[in-house]
Coordinates of C-alpha atoms in Angstrom, one line a residue:
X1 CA -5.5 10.5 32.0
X2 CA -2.1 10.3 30.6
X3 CA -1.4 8.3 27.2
X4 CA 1.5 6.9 25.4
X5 CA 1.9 5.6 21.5
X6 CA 3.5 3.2 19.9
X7 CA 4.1 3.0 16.1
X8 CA 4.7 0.0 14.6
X9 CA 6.2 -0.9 11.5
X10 CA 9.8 -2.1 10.8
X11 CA 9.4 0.5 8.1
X12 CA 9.4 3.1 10.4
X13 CA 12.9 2.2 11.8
X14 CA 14.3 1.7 8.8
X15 CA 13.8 5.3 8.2
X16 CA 12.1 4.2 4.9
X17 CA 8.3 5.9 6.2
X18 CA 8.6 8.9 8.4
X19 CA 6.2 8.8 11.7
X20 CA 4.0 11.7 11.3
X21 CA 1.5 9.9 13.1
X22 CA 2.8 10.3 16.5
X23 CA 2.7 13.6 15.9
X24 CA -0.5 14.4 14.9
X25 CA -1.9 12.0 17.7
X26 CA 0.1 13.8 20.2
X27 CA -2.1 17.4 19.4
X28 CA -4.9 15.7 19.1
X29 CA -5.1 14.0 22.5
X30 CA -3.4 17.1 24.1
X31 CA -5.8 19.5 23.1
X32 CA -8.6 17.4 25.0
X33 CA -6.5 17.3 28.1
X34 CA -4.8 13.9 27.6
X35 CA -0.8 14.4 27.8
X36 CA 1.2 12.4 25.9
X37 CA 4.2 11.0 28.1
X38 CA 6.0 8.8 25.5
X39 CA 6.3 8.0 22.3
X40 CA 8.0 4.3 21.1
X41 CA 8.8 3.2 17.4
X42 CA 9.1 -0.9 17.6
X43 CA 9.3 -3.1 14.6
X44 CA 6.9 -5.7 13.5
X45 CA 8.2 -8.7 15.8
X46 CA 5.5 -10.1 17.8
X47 CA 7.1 -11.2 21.4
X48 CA 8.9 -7.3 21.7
X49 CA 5.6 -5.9 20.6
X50 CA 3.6 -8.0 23.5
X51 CA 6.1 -6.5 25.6
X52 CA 5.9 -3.6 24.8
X53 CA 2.2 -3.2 25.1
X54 CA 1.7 -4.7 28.5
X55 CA 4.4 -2.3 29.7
X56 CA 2.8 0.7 28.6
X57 CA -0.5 -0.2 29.9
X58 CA 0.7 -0.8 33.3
X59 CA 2.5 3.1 32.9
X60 CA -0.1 4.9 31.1
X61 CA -4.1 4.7 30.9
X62 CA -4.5 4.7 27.4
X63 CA -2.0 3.3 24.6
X64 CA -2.6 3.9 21.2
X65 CA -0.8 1.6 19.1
X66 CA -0.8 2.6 15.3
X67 CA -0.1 0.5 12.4
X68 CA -0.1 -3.3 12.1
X69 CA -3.9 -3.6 11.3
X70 CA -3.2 -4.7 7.2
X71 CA -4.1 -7.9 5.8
X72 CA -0.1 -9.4 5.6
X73 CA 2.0 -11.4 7.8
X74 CA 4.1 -9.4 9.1
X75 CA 0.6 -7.1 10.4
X76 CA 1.2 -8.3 14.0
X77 CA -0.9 -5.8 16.2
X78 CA -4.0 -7.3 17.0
X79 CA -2.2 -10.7 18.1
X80 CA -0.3 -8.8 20.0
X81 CA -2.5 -6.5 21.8
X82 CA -5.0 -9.7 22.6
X83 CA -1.6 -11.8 24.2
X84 CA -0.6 -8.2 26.2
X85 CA -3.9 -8.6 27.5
X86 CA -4.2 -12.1 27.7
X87 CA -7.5 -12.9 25.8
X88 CA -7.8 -14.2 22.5
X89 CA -8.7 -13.2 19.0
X90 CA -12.7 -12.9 18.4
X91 CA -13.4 -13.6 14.7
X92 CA -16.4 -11.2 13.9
X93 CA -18.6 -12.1 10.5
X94 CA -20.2 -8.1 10.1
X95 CA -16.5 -7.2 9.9
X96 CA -15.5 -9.5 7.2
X97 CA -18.8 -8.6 5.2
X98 CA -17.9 -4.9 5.9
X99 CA -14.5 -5.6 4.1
X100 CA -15.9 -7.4 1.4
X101 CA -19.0 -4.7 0.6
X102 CA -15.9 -1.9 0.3
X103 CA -13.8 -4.4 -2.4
X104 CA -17.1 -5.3 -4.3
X105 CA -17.9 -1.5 -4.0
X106 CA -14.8 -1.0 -6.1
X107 CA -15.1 -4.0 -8.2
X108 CA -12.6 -5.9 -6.7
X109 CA -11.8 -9.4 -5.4
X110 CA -11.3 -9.5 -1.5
X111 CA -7.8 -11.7 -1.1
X112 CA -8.4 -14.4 1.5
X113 CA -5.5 -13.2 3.6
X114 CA -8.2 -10.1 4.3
X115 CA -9.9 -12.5 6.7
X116 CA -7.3 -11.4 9.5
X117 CA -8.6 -8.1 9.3
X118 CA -12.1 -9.8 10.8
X119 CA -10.5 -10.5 14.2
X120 CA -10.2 -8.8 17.5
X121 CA -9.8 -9.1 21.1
X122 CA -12.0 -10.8 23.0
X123 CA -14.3 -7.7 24.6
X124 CA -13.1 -4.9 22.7
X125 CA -14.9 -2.1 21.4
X126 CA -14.7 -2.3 17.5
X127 CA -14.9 0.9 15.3
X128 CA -15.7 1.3 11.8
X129 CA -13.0 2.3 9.5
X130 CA -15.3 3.6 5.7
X131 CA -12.0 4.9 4.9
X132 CA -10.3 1.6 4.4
X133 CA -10.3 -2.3 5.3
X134 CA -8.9 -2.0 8.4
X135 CA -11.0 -1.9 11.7
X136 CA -9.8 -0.2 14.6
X137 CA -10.5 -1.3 18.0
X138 CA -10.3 -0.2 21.6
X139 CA -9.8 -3.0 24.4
X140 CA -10.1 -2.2 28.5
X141 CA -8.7 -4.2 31.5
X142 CA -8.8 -2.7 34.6
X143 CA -9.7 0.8 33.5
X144 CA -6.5 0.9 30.9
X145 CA -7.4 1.4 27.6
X146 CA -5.6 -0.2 24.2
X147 CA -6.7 1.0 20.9
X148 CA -5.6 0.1 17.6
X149 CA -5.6 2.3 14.8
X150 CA -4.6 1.9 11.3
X151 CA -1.1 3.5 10.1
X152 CA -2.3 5.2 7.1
X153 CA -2.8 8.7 7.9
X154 CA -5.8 9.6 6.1
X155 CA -7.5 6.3 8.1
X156 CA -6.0 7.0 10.9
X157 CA -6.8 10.7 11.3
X158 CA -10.4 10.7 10.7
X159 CA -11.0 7.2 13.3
X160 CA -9.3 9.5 15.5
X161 CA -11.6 12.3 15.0
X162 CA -14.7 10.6 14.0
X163 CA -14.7 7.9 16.7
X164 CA -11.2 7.6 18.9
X165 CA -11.8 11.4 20.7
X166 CA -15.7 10.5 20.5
X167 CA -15.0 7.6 22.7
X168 CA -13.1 9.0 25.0
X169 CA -15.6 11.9 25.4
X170 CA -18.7 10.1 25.9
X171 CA -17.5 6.7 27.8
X172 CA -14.3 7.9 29.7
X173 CA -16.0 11.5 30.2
X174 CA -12.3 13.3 29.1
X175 CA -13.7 16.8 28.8
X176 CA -10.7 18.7 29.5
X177 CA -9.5 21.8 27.3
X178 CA -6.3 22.6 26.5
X179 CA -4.9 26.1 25.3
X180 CA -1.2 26.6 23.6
X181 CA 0.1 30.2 23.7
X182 CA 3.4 30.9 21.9
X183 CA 5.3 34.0 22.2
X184 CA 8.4 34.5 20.2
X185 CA 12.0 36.0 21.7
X186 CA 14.0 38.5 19.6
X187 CA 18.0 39.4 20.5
X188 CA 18.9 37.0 22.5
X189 CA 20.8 33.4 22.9
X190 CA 18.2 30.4 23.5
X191 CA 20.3 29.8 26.6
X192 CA 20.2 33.4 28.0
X193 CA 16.1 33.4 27.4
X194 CA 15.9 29.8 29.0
X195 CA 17.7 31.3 32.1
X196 CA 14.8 34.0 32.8
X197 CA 12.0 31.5 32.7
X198 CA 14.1 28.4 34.6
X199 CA 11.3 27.9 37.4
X200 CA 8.8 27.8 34.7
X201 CA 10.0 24.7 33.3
X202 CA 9.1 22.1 35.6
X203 CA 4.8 23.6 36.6
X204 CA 2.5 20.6 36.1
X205 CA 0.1 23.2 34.5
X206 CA 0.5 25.0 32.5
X207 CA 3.2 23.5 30.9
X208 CA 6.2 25.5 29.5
X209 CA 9.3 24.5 26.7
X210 CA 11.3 26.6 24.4
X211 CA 12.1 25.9 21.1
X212 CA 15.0 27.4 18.7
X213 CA 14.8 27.2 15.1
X214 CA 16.5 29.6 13.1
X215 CA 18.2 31.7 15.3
X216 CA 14.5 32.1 16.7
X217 CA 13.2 31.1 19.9
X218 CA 9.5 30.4 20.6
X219 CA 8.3 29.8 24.1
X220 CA 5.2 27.6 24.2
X221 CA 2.8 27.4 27.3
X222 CA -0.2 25.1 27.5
X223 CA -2.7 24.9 29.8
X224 CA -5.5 22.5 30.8
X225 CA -8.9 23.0 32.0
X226 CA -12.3 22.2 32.4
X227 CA -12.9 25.8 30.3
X228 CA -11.0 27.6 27.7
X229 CA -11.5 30.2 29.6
X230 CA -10.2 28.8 32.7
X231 CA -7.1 27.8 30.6
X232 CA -6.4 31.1 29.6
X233 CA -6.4 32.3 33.5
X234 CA -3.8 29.5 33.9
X235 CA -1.6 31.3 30.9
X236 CA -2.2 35.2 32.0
X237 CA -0.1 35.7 34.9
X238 CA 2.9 33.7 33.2
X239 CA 2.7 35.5 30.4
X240 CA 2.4 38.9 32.6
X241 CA 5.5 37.2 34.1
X242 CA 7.5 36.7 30.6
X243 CA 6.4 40.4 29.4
X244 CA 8.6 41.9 32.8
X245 CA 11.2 39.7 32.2
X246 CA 12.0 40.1 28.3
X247 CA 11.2 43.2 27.7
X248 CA 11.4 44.5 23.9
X249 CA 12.9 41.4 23.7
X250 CA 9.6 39.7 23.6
X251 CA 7.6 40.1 20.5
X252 CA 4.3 38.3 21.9
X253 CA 2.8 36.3 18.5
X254 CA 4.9 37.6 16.3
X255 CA 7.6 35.8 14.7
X256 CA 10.7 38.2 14.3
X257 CA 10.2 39.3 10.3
X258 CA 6.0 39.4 11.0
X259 CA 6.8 42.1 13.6
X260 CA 9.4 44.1 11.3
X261 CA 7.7 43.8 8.3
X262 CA 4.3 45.2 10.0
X263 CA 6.6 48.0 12.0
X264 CA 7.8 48.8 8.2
X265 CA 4.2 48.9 6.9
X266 CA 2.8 51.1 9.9
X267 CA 4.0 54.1 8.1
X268 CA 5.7 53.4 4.2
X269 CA 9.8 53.2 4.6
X270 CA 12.2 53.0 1.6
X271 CA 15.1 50.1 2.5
X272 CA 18.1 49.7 0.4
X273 CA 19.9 46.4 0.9
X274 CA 23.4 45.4 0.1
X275 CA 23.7 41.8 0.7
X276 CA 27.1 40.0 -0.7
X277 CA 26.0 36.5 0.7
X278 CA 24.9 34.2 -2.3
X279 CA 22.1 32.8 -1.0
X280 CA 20.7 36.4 0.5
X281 CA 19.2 35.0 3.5
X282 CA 19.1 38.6 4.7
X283 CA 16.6 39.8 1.4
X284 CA 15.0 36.4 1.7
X285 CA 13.8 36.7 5.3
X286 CA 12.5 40.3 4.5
X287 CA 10.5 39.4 1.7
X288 CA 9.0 37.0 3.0
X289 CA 6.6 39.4 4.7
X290 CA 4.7 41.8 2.5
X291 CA 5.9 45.3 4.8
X292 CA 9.5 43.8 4.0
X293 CA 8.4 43.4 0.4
X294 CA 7.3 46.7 -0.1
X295 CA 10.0 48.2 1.6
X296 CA 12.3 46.6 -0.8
X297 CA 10.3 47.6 -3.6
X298 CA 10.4 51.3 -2.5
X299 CA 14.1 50.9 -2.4
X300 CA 16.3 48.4 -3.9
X301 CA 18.6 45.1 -3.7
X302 CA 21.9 44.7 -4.7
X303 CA 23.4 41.6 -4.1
X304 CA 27.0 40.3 -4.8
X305 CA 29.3 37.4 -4.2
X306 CA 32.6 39.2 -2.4
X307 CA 34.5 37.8 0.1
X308 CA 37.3 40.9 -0.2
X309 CA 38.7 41.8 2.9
X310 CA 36.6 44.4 4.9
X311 CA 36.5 47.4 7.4
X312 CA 34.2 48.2 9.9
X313 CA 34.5 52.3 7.7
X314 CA 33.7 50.3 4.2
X315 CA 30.9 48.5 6.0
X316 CA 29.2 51.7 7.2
X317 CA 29.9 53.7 4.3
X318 CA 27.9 51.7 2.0
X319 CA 24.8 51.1 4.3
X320 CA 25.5 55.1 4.7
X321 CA 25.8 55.8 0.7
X322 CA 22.4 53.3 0.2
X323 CA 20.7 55.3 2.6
X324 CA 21.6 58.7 0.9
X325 CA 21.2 57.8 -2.6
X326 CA 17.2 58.3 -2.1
X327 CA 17.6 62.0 -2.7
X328 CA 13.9 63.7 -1.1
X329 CA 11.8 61.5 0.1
X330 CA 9.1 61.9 2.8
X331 CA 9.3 58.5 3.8
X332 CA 12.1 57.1 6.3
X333 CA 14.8 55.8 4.6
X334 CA 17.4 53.3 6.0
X335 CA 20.5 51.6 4.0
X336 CA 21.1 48.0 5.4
X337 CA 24.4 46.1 4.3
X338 CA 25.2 42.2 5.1
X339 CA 28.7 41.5 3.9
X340 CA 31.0 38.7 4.5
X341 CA 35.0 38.6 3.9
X342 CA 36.0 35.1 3.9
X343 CA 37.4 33.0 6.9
X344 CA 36.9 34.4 10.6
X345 CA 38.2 31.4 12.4
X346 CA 37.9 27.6 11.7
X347 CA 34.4 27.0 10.4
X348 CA 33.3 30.7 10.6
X349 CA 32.9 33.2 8.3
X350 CA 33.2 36.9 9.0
X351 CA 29.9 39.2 8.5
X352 CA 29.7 42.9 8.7
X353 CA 26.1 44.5 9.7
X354 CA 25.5 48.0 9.0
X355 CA 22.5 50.0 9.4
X356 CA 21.9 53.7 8.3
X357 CA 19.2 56.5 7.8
X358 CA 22.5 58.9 6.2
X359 CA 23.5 60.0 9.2
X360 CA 23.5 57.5 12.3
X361 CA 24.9 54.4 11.6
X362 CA 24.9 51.2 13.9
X363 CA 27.7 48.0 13.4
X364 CA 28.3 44.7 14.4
X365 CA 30.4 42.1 13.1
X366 CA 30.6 38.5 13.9
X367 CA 31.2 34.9 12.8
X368 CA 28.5 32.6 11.0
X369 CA 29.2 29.3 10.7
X370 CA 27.9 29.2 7.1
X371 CA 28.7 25.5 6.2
X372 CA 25.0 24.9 8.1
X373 CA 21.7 25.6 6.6
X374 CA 20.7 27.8 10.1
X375 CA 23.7 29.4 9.7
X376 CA 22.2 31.7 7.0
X377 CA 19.0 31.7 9.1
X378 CA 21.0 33.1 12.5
X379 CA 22.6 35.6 10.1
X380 CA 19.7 36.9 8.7
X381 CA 17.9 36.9 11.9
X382 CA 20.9 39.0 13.3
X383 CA 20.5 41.7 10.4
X384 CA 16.6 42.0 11.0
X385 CA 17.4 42.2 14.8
X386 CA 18.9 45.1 14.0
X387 CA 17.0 46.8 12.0
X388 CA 14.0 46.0 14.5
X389 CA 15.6 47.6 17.3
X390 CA 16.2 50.9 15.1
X391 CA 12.3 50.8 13.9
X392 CA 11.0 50.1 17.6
X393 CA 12.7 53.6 18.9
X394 CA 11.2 55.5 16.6
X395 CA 7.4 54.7 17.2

């Protein structure tokens, strides 16, 4: 069984309310073995929406259309799933008594206009909605399913959980498990890890993307089966696969400052930062994990606003002079500098990396285009890298 949404609301495509429904239906039917194969925002105009519907059932075995259930005019979904299927609107009187019991149960006066909320197609499965007025339903021609939920998320999350997934289970006997591994790449371009795993990308099963987001890149494989168990045999030899391929490059479940910041704690290291980058994206990503923290704490921050012209000598001398300054310490100690010196090229600025211990010292300088948010993020991610690489050859 494949499925496909659509989210309606005018409000939606107006940008005004942000789908997060979609979303959140998409996991939920995945992780029961039902892949979601498209997603469609359409606003509240009922001949498109009629349209739309009877498309998507003729693509997909289940459409879940979400939103459109309210009491107003412009709440078009039941018309229009009862026209996509040809049948017409069933008033039901339990329904309408159901809607009343909730106002009176807040002392309020039920608006006649509630009435609509009564109605469904002729034949369809009705579910109860205690979290609100607004009954959901699930209609079936011809083994395709249609169900309507409400658009508010609260509603619409526990119908899905308390009745949708139910359903599905017990009348459509979906029993299928689904597994998502991620693994996270370190030190190299999304494009260069993409290349290793190309033939990956188009398996039915388990399915396999890549994300970047920060100047990270997660790889994400999910697998469906009768068993978790058997899901997880699907994943193993891929991930086997991945391990040969990336190398230290691969840092399994661990995002890239989790992994430092537990390298760090594995045995207590003094760091000294200097950082001239206002917005320190280098100090913020290390404290962000508690091995960074204390590293920090051990050692200390210094950061600046400079944008002084630089050499790669200057650079290494003051991770060099941070990493010195500790005097006799037992613990490992490392001087790590992040400083920028203005223009590199149109729309990039110049960074200088420097890593010491007081006596090796490692450099790289490139451009960040720091007029982006992820700009400061692929900078700092840069700087970690580097001090990852040094931590991992000394286990």
């Amino acid at each position: 069984m494949n499925a496909e949404i659509i989210a309606i609301g005018t409000e939606l495509l107006l940008g005004v309310t942000v789908d997060t429904n979609s979303a959140y239906l998409a996991r939920q039917l995945g992780d029961v073995g039902v892949p979601v194969v498209r997603v469609t925002l359409v606003n509240d105009d009922l001949p498109v929406m009629v349209e739309l519907i009877r498309r998507a059932s003729e693509r997909s075995e289940l459409v879940i259309c979400s939103g459109g259930l309210g009491p107003t005019g412009d709440d078009l979904t039941r018309e229009a799933i009862a026209q996509a299927l040809d049948r017409p609107l069933e008033f039901h009187q339990e329904l309408l008594d159901e809607i009343a019991a909730r106002f009176a149960t807040f002392k309020r006066t039920m608006s006649p206009s509630n009435r609509q909320q009564a109605y469904v197609p002729q034949g369809a499965f009705v579910i109860r909605n205690p979290r609100g007025t607004a009954p959901a339903f699930v209609a079936e021609r011809e083994g395709r399913l249609i169900a309507a939920l409400p658009g508010v998320p609260s509603e619409l999350k526990w119908l899905t959980e308390h009745a949708l997934l139910p359903f599905l289970r017990e009348q459509k006997g979906v029993n299928t498990v689904r597994v998502v591994r991620e693994v996270h790449v370190s030190g190299l371009t999304e494009a260069a890890a993409g290349e290793r795993i190309a033939e990956f990308f188009n398996l039915p099963n388990p399915v396999v993307g890549i994300t970047a987001k920060g100047g990270q890149h997660t790889i994400r494989l999910a697998a469906s089966a009768n068993t978790r168990e058997e899901a997880e045999a699907l994943i193993a030899p891929l991930l086997a696969t991945m391990t040969e391929r990336f190398g230290t490059h691969l840092l399994a479940d661990e995002k890239l400052e989790e992994h430092v910041g537990r390298l760090l704690a594995q045995q207590p290291m003094v760091l000294h930062l200097r950082e001239t980058l206002v917005k320190a994206p280098v100090f913020q990503l290390l404290a962000s994990v508690e091995g960074g923290r204390a590293a920090l704490k051990a050692g200390s921050v210094i950061i600046t606003a400079s944008t002084r012209p630089l050499t790669q000598l200057q650079v290494e001398h003051e991770a060099q002079v941070a990493a010195q300054q500790a005097g006799k310490v037992a613990s490992p100690v490392f001087g790590l500098a992040a400083m920028c010196e203005g223009q590199a090229a149109e729309g990039s600025t110049l960074v200088h990396l420097a890593l010491s211990d007081g006596i090796t010292t490692e450099y790289a300088a490139r451009g960040f285009d720091l007029h982006i948010e992820t700009g400061y993020d692929i900078l700092a991610v840069s700087a970690v890298e580097m001090l990852r690489r040094r931590l991992e050859r000394m286990e």
